[in-house]
Each structure stands twice: as C-alpha cells, then as structure tokens.
PDB file of N, CA and C in Angstrom:
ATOM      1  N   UNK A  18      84.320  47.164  62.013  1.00 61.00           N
ATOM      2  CA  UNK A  18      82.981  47.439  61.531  1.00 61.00           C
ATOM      3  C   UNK A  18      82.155  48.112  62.621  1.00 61.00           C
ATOM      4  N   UNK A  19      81.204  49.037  62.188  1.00 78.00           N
ATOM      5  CA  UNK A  19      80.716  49.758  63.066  1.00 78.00           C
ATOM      6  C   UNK A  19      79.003  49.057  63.734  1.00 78.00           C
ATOM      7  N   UNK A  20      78.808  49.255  64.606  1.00 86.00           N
ATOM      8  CA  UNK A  20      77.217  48.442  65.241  1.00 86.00           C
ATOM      9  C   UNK A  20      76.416  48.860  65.142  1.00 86.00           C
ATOM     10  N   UNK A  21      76.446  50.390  64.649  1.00 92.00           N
ATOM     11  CA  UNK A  21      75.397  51.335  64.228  1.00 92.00           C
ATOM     12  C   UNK A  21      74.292  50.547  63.986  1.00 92.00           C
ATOM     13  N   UNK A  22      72.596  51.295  64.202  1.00 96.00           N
ATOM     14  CA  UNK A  22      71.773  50.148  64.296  1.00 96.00           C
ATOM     15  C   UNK A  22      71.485  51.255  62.513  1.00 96.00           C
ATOM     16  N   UNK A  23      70.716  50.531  61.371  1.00 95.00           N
ATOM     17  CA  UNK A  23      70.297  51.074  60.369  1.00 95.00           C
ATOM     18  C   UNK A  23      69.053  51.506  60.395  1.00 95.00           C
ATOM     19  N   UNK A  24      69.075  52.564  59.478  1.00 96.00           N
ATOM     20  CA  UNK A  24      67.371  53.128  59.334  1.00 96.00           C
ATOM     21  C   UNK A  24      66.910  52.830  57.952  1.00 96.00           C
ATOM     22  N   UNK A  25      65.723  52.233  58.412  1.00 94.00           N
ATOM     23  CA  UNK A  25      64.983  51.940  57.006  1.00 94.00           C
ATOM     24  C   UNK A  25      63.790  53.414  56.752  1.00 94.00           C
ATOM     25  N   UNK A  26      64.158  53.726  55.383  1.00 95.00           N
ATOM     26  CA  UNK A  26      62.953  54.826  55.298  1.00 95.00           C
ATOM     27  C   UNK A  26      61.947  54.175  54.424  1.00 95.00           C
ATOM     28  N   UNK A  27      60.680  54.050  54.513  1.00 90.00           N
ATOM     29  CA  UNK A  27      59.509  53.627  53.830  1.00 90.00           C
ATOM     30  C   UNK A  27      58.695  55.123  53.325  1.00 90.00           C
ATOM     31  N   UNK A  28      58.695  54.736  51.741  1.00 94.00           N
ATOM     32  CA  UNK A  28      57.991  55.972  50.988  1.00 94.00           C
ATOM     33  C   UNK A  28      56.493  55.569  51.334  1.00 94.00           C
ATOM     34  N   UNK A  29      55.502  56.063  52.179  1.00 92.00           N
ATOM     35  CA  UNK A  29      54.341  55.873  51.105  1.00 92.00           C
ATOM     36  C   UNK A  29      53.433  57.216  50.345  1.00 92.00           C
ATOM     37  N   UNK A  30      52.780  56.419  49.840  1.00 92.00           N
ATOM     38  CA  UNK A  30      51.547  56.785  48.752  1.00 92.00           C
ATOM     39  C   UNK A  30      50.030  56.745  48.966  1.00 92.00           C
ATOM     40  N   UNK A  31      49.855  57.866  48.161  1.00 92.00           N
ATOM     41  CA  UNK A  31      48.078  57.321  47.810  1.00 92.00           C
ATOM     42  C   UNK A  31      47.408  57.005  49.571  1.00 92.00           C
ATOM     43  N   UNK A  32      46.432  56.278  49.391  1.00 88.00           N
ATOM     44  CA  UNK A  32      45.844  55.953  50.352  1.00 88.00           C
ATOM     45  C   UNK A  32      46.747  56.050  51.176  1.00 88.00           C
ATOM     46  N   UNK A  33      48.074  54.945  51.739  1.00 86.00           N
ATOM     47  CA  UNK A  33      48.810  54.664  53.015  1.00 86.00           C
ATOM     48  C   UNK A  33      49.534  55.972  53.172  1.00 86.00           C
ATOM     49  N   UNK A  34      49.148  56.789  52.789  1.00 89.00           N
ATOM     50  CA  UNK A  34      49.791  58.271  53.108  1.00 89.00           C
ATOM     51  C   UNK A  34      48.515  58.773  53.995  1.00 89.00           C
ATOM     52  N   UNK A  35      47.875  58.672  53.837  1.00 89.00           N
ATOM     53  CA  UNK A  35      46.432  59.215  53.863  1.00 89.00           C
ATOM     54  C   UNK A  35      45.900  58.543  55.369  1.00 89.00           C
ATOM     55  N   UNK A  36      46.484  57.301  55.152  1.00 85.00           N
ATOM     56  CA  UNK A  36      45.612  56.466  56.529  1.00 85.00           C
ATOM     57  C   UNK A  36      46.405  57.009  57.805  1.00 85.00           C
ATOM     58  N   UNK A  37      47.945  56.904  57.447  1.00 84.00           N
ATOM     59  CA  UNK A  37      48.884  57.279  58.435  1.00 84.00           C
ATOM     60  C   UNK A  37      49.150  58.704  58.475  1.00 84.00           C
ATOM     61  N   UNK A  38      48.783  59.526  57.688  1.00 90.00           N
ATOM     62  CA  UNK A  38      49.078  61.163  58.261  1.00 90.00           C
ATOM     63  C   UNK A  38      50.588  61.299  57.524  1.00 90.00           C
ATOM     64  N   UNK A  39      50.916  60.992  57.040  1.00 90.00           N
ATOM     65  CA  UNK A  39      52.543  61.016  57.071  1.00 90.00           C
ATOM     66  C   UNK A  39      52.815  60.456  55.365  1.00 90.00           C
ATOM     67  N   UNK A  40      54.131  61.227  54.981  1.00 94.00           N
ATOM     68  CA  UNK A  40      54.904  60.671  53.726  1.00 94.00           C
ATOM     69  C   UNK A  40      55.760  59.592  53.633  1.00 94.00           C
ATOM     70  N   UNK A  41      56.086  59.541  55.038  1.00 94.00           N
ATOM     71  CA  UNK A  41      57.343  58.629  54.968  1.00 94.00           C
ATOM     72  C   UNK A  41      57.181  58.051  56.585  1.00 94.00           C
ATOM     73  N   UNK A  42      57.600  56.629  56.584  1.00 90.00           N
ATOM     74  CA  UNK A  42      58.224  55.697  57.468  1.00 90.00           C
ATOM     75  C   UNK A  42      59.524  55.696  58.078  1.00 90.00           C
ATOM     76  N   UNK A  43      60.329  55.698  59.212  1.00 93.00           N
ATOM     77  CA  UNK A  43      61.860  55.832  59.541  1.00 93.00           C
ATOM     78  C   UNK A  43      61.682  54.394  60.382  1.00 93.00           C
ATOM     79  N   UNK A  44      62.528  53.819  60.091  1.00 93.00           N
ATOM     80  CA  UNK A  44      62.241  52.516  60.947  1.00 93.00           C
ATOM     81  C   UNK A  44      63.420  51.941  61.502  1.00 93.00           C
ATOM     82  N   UNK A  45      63.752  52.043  62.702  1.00 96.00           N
ATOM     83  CA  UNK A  45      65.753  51.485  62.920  1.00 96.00           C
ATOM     84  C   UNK A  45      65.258  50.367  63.795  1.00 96.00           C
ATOM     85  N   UNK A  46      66.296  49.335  62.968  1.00 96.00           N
ATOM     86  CA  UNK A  46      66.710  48.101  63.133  1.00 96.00           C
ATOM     87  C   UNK A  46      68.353  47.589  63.496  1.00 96.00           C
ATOM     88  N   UNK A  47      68.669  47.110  64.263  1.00 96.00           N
ATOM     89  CA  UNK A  47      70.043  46.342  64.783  1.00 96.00           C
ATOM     90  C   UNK A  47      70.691  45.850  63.228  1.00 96.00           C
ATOM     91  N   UNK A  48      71.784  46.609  63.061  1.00 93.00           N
ATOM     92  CA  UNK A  48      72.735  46.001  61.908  1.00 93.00           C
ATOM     93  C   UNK A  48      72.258  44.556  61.190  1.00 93.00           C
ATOM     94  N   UNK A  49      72.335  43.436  61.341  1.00 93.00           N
ATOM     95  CA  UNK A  49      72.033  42.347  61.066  1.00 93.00           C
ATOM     96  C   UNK A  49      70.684  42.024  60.856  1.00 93.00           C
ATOM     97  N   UNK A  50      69.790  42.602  60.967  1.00 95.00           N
ATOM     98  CA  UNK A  50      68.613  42.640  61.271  1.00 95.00           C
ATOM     99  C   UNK A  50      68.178  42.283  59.943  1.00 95.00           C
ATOM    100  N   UNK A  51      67.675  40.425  59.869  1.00 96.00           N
ATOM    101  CA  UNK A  51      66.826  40.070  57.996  1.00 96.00           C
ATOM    102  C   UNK A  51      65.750  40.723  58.063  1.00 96.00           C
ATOM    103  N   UNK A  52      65.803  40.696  56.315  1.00 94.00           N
ATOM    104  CA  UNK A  52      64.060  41.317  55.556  1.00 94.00           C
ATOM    105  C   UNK A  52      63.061  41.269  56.278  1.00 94.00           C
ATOM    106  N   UNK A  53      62.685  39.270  56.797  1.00 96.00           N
ATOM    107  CA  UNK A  53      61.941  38.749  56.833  1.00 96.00           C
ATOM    108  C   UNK A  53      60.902  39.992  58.199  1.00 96.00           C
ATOM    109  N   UNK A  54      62.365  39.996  59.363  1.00 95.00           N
ATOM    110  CA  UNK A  54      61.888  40.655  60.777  1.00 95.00           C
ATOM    111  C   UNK A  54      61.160  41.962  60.620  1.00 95.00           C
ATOM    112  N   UNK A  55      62.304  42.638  59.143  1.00 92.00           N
ATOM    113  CA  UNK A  55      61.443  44.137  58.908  1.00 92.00           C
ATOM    114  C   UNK A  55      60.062  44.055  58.346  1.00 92.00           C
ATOM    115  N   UNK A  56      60.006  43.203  57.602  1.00 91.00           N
ATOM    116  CA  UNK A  56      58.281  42.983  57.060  1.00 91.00           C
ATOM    117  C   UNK A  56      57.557  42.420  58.011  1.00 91.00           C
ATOM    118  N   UNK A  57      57.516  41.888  58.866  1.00 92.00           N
ATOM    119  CA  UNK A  57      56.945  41.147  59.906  1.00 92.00           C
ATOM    120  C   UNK A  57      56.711  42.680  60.857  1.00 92.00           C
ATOM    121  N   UNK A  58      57.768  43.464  61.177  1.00 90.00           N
ATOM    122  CA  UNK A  58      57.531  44.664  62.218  1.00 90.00           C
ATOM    123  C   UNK A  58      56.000  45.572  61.388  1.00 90.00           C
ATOM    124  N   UNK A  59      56.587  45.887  60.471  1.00 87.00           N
ATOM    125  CA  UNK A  59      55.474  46.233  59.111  1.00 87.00           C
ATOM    126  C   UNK A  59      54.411  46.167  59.462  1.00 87.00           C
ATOM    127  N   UNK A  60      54.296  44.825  59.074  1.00 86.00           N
ATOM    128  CA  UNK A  60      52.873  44.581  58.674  1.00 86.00           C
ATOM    129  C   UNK A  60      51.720  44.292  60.758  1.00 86.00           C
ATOM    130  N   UNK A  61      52.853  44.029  61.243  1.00 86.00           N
ATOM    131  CA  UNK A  61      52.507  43.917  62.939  1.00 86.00           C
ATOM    132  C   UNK A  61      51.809  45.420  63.362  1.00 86.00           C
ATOM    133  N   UNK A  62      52.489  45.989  63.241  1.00 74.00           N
ATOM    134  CA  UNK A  62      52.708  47.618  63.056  1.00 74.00           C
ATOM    135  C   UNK A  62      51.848  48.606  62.665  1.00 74.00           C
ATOM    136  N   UNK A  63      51.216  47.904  61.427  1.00 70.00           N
ATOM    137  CA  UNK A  63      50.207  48.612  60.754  1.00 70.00           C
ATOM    138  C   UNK A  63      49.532  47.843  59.794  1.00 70.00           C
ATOM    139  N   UNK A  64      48.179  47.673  59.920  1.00 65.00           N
ATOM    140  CA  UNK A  64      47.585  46.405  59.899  1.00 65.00           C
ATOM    141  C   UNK A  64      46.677  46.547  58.176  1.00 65.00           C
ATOM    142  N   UNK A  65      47.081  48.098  57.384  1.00 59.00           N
ATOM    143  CA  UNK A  65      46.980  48.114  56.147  1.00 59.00           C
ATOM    144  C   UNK A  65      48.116  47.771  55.339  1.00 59.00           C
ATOM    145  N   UNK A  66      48.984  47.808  55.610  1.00 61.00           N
ATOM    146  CA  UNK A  66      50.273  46.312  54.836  1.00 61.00           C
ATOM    147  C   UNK A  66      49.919  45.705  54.678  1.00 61.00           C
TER     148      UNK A  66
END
C-alpha cells in the first residue's frame, strides 16, 4: 500500500467563495487521517465554517 498523503478538494459557493477569493479548497492530509481532524483543520482554518 502506498503512504501517499490524500488531497481533499472543498467546492465552495455563494458567499464562502466570495469571503475567500477562491472556488475551491485543496487540503492534504496523511493517508489515515479521520473526518473528525479534517473538519476540525476547517473550521480552525477559517472561522466562516
């Protein structure tokens, strides 16, 4: 199995397009890496989540 770390892409919209300048989110995380840590980076991250 490979260790490659994964990329999460986040669509946004509407306003959170608007606040951040941007269409889209790229977010890389360590293989194993739970939900819980990616929503937690999120919302840490950017404080309109």
């Amino acid at each position: 199995m490979s260790n490659l770390p994964i990329t999460i892409t986040v669509k946004l919209l509407a306003a959170y397009q608007e606040a951040e300048g941007l269409s889209e989110l790229k977010l890389e995380f360590p293989k194993e890496t739970p939900l819980s840590q990616v929503l937690e980076r999120l919302s840490a991250d950017r404080q309109q989540f």
